[in-house]
Amino acid sequence: MKKLLVLSIVSLFALMSFAVQFGGGGPSVVFIPGDQIVDPLDNGFDFTNGIFAFGGGGMGRIGEAPIFMGGEGWGGYSQKGDYKYTASYGAFNVSTQLSPSKYVAFDLGAGLGGFTQIIEVVQQENGETETADFIGGTSPYLNQISFEAFTFGPYAGITVTPIDFMSVYVRGQYIVGASFDGWKFENGDNVSDLEQQYIYFYNISAGFTFGF
């Protein structure tokens, strides 16, 4: 339900960005450093190389003021040994710009949306895995847990516009979120002894924007 809500919001505002003055959108790549990925199970998996995620979005200028509204979304994963970590994010964004010149602008904004992280045991082609059970002592048939949270993510960045219809941007974002359910097994049951209700991490992103 949360995923559908977030996806609907992102799609709506990404499309709206092309219907208002000075709208545009494009692809992006996001990097989450490895030290921002927390192992809630203390099972020893360590994604030191971080995660590269891919996605995109759109923003549109509202009126004459430098106020922009739109949406974005991205997803990615990393695997180490028997464990695979997947992250996905979607949000409605509001931002403003300070433009010291025609070609350079500084961006400040925030996104309101949702974040999902999934940890799973990846089976080999023969259906086996070296990891006998996912959480010590629990059923070996439950090979996936997930955590969904509502998020708020302020960000800051710089946009360079070499030509009128294309811009390149780089930005950093800090995301905080809260979950009503915490970690859950794939069958919907709560994971016992895991009391995590909040998340917080930062990411670095870059992308292209096409439009007018």
PDB file of C-alpha atoms in Angstrom:
ATOM      1  CA  MET A   1       0.000   0.000   0.000  1.00  0.00           C
ATOM      2  CA  LYS A   2       2.769   2.411   0.912  1.00  0.00           C
ATOM      3  CA  LYS A   3       4.705   1.575  -2.252  1.00  0.00           C
ATOM      4  CA  LEU A   4       1.673   2.232  -4.441  1.00  0.00           C
ATOM      5  CA  LEU A   5       0.992   5.530  -2.670  1.00  0.00           C
ATOM      6  CA  VAL A   6       4.551   6.745  -3.073  1.00  0.00           C
ATOM      7  CA  LEU A   7       4.722   5.609  -6.708  1.00  0.00           C
ATOM      8  CA  SER A   8       1.465   7.422  -7.470  1.00  0.00           C
ATOM      9  CA  ILE A   9       2.715  10.640  -5.884  1.00  0.00           C
ATOM     10  CA  VAL A  10       6.034  10.500  -7.715  1.00  0.00           C
ATOM     11  CA  SER A  11       4.398   9.759 -11.073  1.00  0.00           C
ATOM     12  CA  LEU A  12       1.821  12.519 -10.630  1.00  0.00           C
ATOM     13  CA  PHE A  13       4.273  15.254  -9.837  1.00  0.00           C
ATOM     14  CA  ALA A  14       6.826  14.102 -12.387  1.00  0.00           C
ATOM     15  CA  LEU A  15       4.137  14.486 -15.048  1.00  0.00           C
ATOM     16  CA  MET A  16       2.958  17.806 -13.587  1.00  0.00           C
ATOM     17  CA  SER A  17       6.457  19.215 -13.907  1.00  0.00           C
ATOM     18  CA  PHE A  18       6.079  19.261 -17.689  1.00  0.00           C
ATOM     19  CA  ALA A  19       2.727  21.048 -17.506  1.00  0.00           C
ATOM     20  CA  VAL A  20       3.894  24.127 -15.601  1.00  0.00           C
ATOM     21  CA  GLN A  21       6.340  26.875 -16.453  1.00  0.00           C
ATOM     22  CA  PHE A  22       9.982  25.794 -16.861  1.00  0.00           C
ATOM     23  CA  GLY A  23       9.522  22.075 -16.237  1.00  0.00           C
ATOM     24  CA  GLY A  24      11.928  19.262 -16.926  1.00  0.00           C
ATOM     25  CA  GLY A  25      13.152  15.863 -15.856  1.00  0.00           C
ATOM     26  CA  GLY A  26      15.677  13.154 -16.476  1.00  0.00           C
ATOM     27  CA  PRO A  27      17.703  10.200 -15.160  1.00  0.00           C
ATOM     28  CA  SER A  28      19.860  10.102 -12.047  1.00  0.00           C
ATOM     29  CA  VAL A  29      22.327   7.871 -10.217  1.00  0.00           C
ATOM     30  CA  VAL A  30      22.463   7.700  -6.416  1.00  0.00           C
ATOM     31  CA  PHE A  31      25.243   6.395  -4.167  1.00  0.00           C
ATOM     32  CA  ILE A  32      24.650   5.226  -0.580  1.00  0.00           C
ATOM     33  CA  PRO A  33      27.990   4.725   1.242  1.00  0.00           C
ATOM     34  CA  GLY A  34      28.559   1.347   2.846  1.00  0.00           C
ATOM     35  CA  ASP A  35      28.777   2.762   6.363  1.00  0.00           C
ATOM     36  CA  GLN A  36      25.177   3.990   5.999  1.00  0.00           C
ATOM     37  CA  ILE A  37      23.834   0.441   5.558  1.00  0.00           C
ATOM     38  CA  VAL A  38      23.060  -1.023   8.965  1.00  0.00           C
ATOM     39  CA  ASP A  39      22.872  -4.769   9.651  1.00  0.00           C
ATOM     40  CA  PRO A  40      19.894  -5.079  12.023  1.00  0.00           C
ATOM     41  CA  LEU A  41      20.489  -8.803  12.502  1.00  0.00           C
ATOM     42  CA  ASP A  42      24.178  -8.549  13.358  1.00  0.00           C
ATOM     43  CA  ASN A  43      24.775 -11.449  10.968  1.00  0.00           C
ATOM     44  CA  GLY A  44      28.092 -10.071   9.825  1.00  0.00           C
ATOM     45  CA  PHE A  45      27.266  -9.008   6.275  1.00  0.00           C
ATOM     46  CA  ASP A  46      29.149  -5.869   5.351  1.00  0.00           C
ATOM     47  CA  PHE A  47      28.433  -3.916   2.156  1.00  0.00           C
ATOM     48  CA  THR A  48      31.574  -1.797   2.386  1.00  0.00           C
ATOM     49  CA  ASN A  49      31.363  -0.762  -1.270  1.00  0.00           C
ATOM     50  CA  GLY A  50      27.963   0.841  -0.778  1.00  0.00           C
ATOM     51  CA  ILE A  51      25.057   0.794  -3.197  1.00  0.00           C
ATOM     52  CA  PHE A  52      24.572   2.459  -6.559  1.00  0.00           C
ATOM     53  CA  ALA A  53      20.902   3.092  -7.308  1.00  0.00           C
ATOM     54  CA  PHE A  54      19.303   4.350 -10.511  1.00  0.00           C
ATOM     55  CA  GLY A  55      16.151   6.323 -11.117  1.00  0.00           C
ATOM     56  CA  GLY A  56      14.880   9.699 -12.210  1.00  0.00           C
ATOM     57  CA  GLY A  57      12.303  12.392 -11.708  1.00  0.00           C
ATOM     58  CA  GLY A  58      10.960  15.744 -12.782  1.00  0.00           C
ATOM     59  CA  MET A  59      10.529  19.253 -11.383  1.00  0.00           C
ATOM     60  CA  GLY A  60       8.469  22.218 -12.519  1.00  0.00           C
ATOM     61  CA  ARG A  61       8.646  25.905 -11.646  1.00  0.00           C
ATOM     62  CA  ILE A  62       5.570  27.317  -9.897  1.00  0.00           C
ATOM     63  CA  GLY A  63       4.774  30.899 -10.930  1.00  0.00           C
ATOM     64  CA  GLU A  64       7.450  33.588 -11.118  1.00  0.00           C
ATOM     65  CA  ALA A  65       9.181  32.799  -7.827  1.00  0.00           C
ATOM     66  CA  PRO A  66      12.113  30.331  -7.846  1.00  0.00           C
ATOM     67  CA  ILE A  67       9.953  27.593  -6.307  1.00  0.00           C
ATOM     68  CA  PHE A  68       9.954  24.132  -7.878  1.00  0.00           C
ATOM     69  CA  MET A  69       7.773  21.089  -7.253  1.00  0.00           C
ATOM     70  CA  GLY A  70       8.065  17.563  -8.577  1.00  0.00           C
ATOM     71  CA  GLY A  71       8.908  13.977  -7.775  1.00  0.00           C
ATOM     72  CA  GLU A  72      11.738  11.456  -7.896  1.00  0.00           C
ATOM     73  CA  GLY A  73      12.344   7.775  -7.365  1.00  0.00           C
ATOM     74  CA  TRP A  74      15.245   5.342  -7.415  1.00  0.00           C
ATOM     75  CA  GLY A  75      16.191   1.783  -6.548  1.00  0.00           C
ATOM     76  CA  GLY A  76      19.292  -0.386  -6.310  1.00  0.00           C
ATOM     77  CA  TYR A  77      20.858  -3.384  -4.617  1.00  0.00           C
ATOM     78  CA  SER A  78      24.129  -4.915  -3.488  1.00  0.00           C
ATOM     79  CA  GLN A  79      25.011  -8.538  -2.836  1.00  0.00           C
ATOM     80  CA  LYS A  80      27.746 -10.042  -0.706  1.00  0.00           C
ATOM     81  CA  GLY A  81      27.944 -13.765  -0.138  1.00  0.00           C
ATOM     82  CA  ASP A  82      24.508 -15.188   0.538  1.00  0.00           C
ATOM     83  CA  TYR A  83      23.019 -11.821   1.452  1.00  0.00           C
ATOM     84  CA  LYS A  84      21.381  -9.299  -0.853  1.00  0.00           C
ATOM     85  CA  TYR A  85      20.402  -5.800   0.263  1.00  0.00           C
ATOM     86  CA  THR A  86      17.858  -3.837  -1.802  1.00  0.00           C
ATOM     87  CA  ALA A  87      16.854  -0.205  -1.298  1.00  0.00           C
ATOM     88  CA  SER A  88      14.143   1.842  -3.030  1.00  0.00           C
ATOM     89  CA  TYR A  89      12.935   5.400  -2.502  1.00  0.00           C
ATOM     90  CA  GLY A  90      10.255   7.714  -3.846  1.00  0.00           C
ATOM     91  CA  ALA A  91       9.286  11.242  -2.823  1.00  0.00           C
ATOM     92  CA  PHE A  92       7.462  14.451  -3.634  1.00  0.00           C
ATOM     93  CA  ASN A  93      10.006  17.291  -3.694  1.00  0.00           C
ATOM     94  CA  VAL A  94       9.846  21.038  -3.139  1.00  0.00           C
ATOM     95  CA  SER A  95      12.919  23.195  -3.758  1.00  0.00           C
ATOM     96  CA  THR A  96      14.239  26.658  -4.435  1.00  0.00           C
ATOM     97  CA  GLN A  97      17.284  28.011  -6.275  1.00  0.00           C
ATOM     98  CA  LEU A  98      19.804  30.767  -5.815  1.00  0.00           C
ATOM     99  CA  SER A  99      21.241  31.659  -9.222  1.00  0.00           C
ATOM    100  CA  PRO A 100      24.391  33.818  -9.159  1.00  0.00           C
ATOM    101  CA  SER A 101      24.643  33.465 -12.947  1.00  0.00           C
ATOM    102  CA  LYS A 102      22.763  32.135 -15.949  1.00  0.00           C
ATOM    103  CA  TYR A 103      24.781  28.931 -15.924  1.00  0.00           C
ATOM    104  CA  VAL A 104      25.090  28.052 -12.225  1.00  0.00           C
ATOM    105  CA  ALA A 105      22.447  27.661  -9.502  1.00  0.00           C
ATOM    106  CA  PHE A 106      22.522  26.454  -5.907  1.00  0.00           C
ATOM    107  CA  ASP A 107      19.617  24.203  -4.902  1.00  0.00           C
ATOM    108  CA  LEU A 108      17.923  23.776  -1.533  1.00  0.00           C
ATOM    109  CA  GLY A 109      14.950  21.480  -1.070  1.00  0.00           C
ATOM    110  CA  ALA A 110      13.319  18.565   0.691  1.00  0.00           C
ATOM    111  CA  GLY A 111      11.422  15.422  -0.214  1.00  0.00           C
ATOM    112  CA  LEU A 112       8.487  13.774   1.534  1.00  0.00           C
ATOM    113  CA  GLY A 113       7.903  10.142   0.634  1.00  0.00           C
ATOM    114  CA  GLY A 114       8.809   6.568   1.458  1.00  0.00           C
ATOM    115  CA  PHE A 115      11.789   4.213   1.679  1.00  0.00           C
ATOM    116  CA  THR A 116      11.912   0.413   1.576  1.00  0.00           C
ATOM    117  CA  GLN A 117      14.886  -1.785   2.433  1.00  0.00           C
ATOM    118  CA  ILE A 118      14.959  -5.548   1.979  1.00  0.00           C
ATOM    119  CA  ILE A 119      17.496  -8.104   3.196  1.00  0.00           C
ATOM    120  CA  GLU A 120      17.284 -11.597   1.765  1.00  0.00           C
ATOM    121  CA  VAL A 121      19.210 -14.824   1.520  1.00  0.00           C
ATOM    122  CA  VAL A 122      19.999 -15.505  -2.131  1.00  0.00           C
ATOM    123  CA  GLN A 123      19.809 -19.172  -3.090  1.00  0.00           C
ATOM    124  CA  GLN A 124      22.196 -20.811  -5.513  1.00  0.00           C
ATOM    125  CA  GLU A 125      21.022 -22.245  -8.836  1.00  0.00           C
ATOM    126  CA  ASN A 126      20.485 -25.646  -7.216  1.00  0.00           C
ATOM    127  CA  GLY A 127      18.173 -24.037  -4.663  1.00  0.00           C
ATOM    128  CA  GLU A 128      20.666 -24.344  -1.823  1.00  0.00           C
ATOM    129  CA  THR A 129      22.485 -21.738   0.227  1.00  0.00           C
ATOM    130  CA  GLU A 130      25.420 -21.828   2.601  1.00  0.00           C
ATOM    131  CA  THR A 131      23.320 -19.881   5.084  1.00  0.00           C
ATOM    132  CA  ALA A 132      21.198 -22.519   6.821  1.00  0.00           C
ATOM    133  CA  ASP A 133      18.724 -20.153   8.439  1.00  0.00           C
ATOM    134  CA  PHE A 134      18.093 -16.460   7.993  1.00  0.00           C
ATOM    135  CA  ILE A 135      17.962 -15.485  11.639  1.00  0.00           C
ATOM    136  CA  GLY A 136      19.614 -17.906  14.057  1.00  0.00           C
ATOM    137  CA  GLY A 137      17.059 -20.433  15.232  1.00  0.00           C
ATOM    138  CA  THR A 138      14.204 -19.279  12.991  1.00  0.00           C
ATOM    139  CA  SER A 139      12.587 -21.073  10.086  1.00  0.00           C
ATOM    140  CA  PRO A 140      14.909 -21.602   7.093  1.00  0.00           C
ATOM    141  CA  TYR A 141      11.895 -21.067   4.842  1.00  0.00           C
ATOM    142  CA  LEU A 142      11.711 -17.369   5.755  1.00  0.00           C
ATOM    143  CA  ASN A 143      14.492 -15.970   3.598  1.00  0.00           C
ATOM    144  CA  GLN A 144      13.516 -12.302   3.408  1.00  0.00           C
ATOM    145  CA  ILE A 145      12.769  -9.421   5.754  1.00  0.00           C
ATOM    146  CA  SER A 146      11.752  -5.879   4.838  1.00  0.00           C
ATOM    147  CA  PHE A 147      11.426  -2.462   6.447  1.00  0.00           C
ATOM    148  CA  GLU A 148       9.146   0.281   5.095  1.00  0.00           C
ATOM    149  CA  ALA A 149       9.255   3.854   6.371  1.00  0.00           C
ATOM    150  CA  PHE A 150       7.763   7.257   5.697  1.00  0.00           C
ATOM    151  CA  THR A 151      10.604   9.703   5.115  1.00  0.00           C
ATOM    152  CA  PHE A 152      11.669  13.330   5.101  1.00  0.00           C
ATOM    153  CA  GLY A 153      14.815  14.153   3.156  1.00  0.00           C
ATOM    154  CA  PRO A 154      16.350  17.653   2.965  1.00  0.00           C
ATOM    155  CA  TYR A 155      18.985  18.159   0.285  1.00  0.00           C
ATOM    156  CA  ALA A 156      21.385  20.717  -1.145  1.00  0.00           C
ATOM    157  CA  GLY A 157      23.196  20.782  -4.453  1.00  0.00           C
ATOM    158  CA  ILE A 158      24.514  22.677  -7.426  1.00  0.00           C
ATOM    159  CA  THR A 159      23.098  22.767 -10.960  1.00  0.00           C
ATOM    160  CA  VAL A 160      25.085  23.717 -14.054  1.00  0.00           C
ATOM    161  CA  THR A 161      23.193  24.644 -17.245  1.00  0.00           C
ATOM    162  CA  PRO A 162      25.592  24.646 -20.222  1.00  0.00           C
ATOM    163  CA  ILE A 163      22.746  24.980 -22.748  1.00  0.00           C
ATOM    164  CA  ASP A 164      19.161  26.163 -22.398  1.00  0.00           C
ATOM    165  CA  PHE A 165      17.428  22.794 -22.496  1.00  0.00           C
ATOM    166  CA  MET A 166      19.891  20.681 -20.468  1.00  0.00           C
ATOM    167  CA  SER A 167      21.261  20.867 -16.924  1.00  0.00           C
ATOM    168  CA  VAL A 168      23.627  18.732 -14.883  1.00  0.00           C
ATOM    169  CA  TYR A 169      23.340  18.554 -11.102  1.00  0.00           C
ATOM    170  CA  VAL A 170      25.129  17.088  -8.098  1.00  0.00           C
ATOM    171  CA  ARG A 171      23.623  17.032  -4.625  1.00  0.00           C
ATOM    172  CA  GLY A 172      23.756  15.525  -1.177  1.00  0.00           C
ATOM    173  CA  GLN A 173      20.723  14.409   0.809  1.00  0.00           C
ATOM    174  CA  TYR A 174      20.074  13.311   4.380  1.00  0.00           C
ATOM    175  CA  ILE A 175      17.029  11.074   4.854  1.00  0.00           C
ATOM    176  CA  VAL A 176      15.247  10.372   8.128  1.00  0.00           C
ATOM    177  CA  GLY A 177      12.238   8.101   8.424  1.00  0.00           C
ATOM    178  CA  ALA A 178       9.883   6.263  10.737  1.00  0.00           C
ATOM    179  CA  SER A 179       8.125   2.925  10.373  1.00  0.00           C
ATOM    180  CA  PHE A 180       4.867   1.846  11.993  1.00  0.00           C
ATOM    181  CA  ASP A 181       5.616  -1.859  11.527  1.00  0.00           C
ATOM    182  CA  GLY A 182       9.398  -2.194  11.791  1.00  0.00           C
ATOM    183  CA  TRP A 183      11.055  -5.233  10.235  1.00  0.00           C
ATOM    184  CA  LYS A 184       8.705  -7.902   8.867  1.00  0.00           C
ATOM    185  CA  PHE A 185       9.145 -11.362   7.411  1.00  0.00           C
ATOM    186  CA  GLU A 186       7.973 -12.075   3.877  1.00  0.00           C
ATOM    187  CA  ASN A 187       4.870 -13.744   5.331  1.00  0.00           C
ATOM    188  CA  GLY A 188       3.888 -10.512   7.090  1.00  0.00           C
ATOM    189  CA  ASP A 189       4.915 -11.486  10.633  1.00  0.00           C
ATOM    190  CA  ASN A 190       7.008  -9.094  12.685  1.00  0.00           C
ATOM    191  CA  VAL A 191      10.637 -10.018  13.293  1.00  0.00           C
ATOM    192  CA  SER A 192      11.004 -10.600  17.021  1.00  0.00           C
ATOM    193  CA  ASP A 193      13.806  -8.885  18.948  1.00  0.00           C
ATOM    194  CA  LEU A 194      14.183  -6.212  16.270  1.00  0.00           C
ATOM    195  CA  GLU A 195      12.848  -2.974  17.703  1.00  0.00           C
ATOM    196  CA  GLN A 196      14.139  -0.631  14.979  1.00  0.00           C
ATOM    197  CA  GLN A 197      11.497   1.970  14.113  1.00  0.00           C
ATOM    198  CA  TYR A 198      13.648   4.716  12.582  1.00  0.00           C
ATOM    199  CA  ILE A 199      16.180   5.122   9.792  1.00  0.00           C
ATOM    200  CA  TYR A 200      18.652   7.841   8.934  1.00  0.00           C
ATOM    201  CA  PHE A 201      21.303   7.912   6.238  1.00  0.00           C
ATOM    202  CA  TYR A 202      22.805  10.180   3.598  1.00  0.00           C
ATOM    203  CA  ASN A 203      23.329   9.755  -0.118  1.00  0.00           C
ATOM    204  CA  ILE A 204      25.064  11.536  -2.973  1.00  0.00           C
ATOM    205  CA  SER A 205      23.420  11.825  -6.379  1.00  0.00           C
ATOM    206  CA  ALA A 206      24.017  13.230  -9.839  1.00  0.00           C
ATOM    207  CA  GLY A 207      21.906  13.474 -12.944  1.00  0.00           C
ATOM    208  CA  PHE A 208      20.756  15.241 -16.078  1.00  0.00           C
ATOM    209  CA  THR A 209      17.653  17.366 -16.513  1.00  0.00           C
ATOM    210  CA  PHE A 210      16.097  18.025 -19.908  1.00  0.00           C
ATOM    211  CA  GLY A 211      13.350  20.594 -20.462  1.00  0.00           C
ATOM    212  CA  PHE A 212      12.525  24.291 -20.517  1.00  0.00           C
TER     213      PHE A 212
END
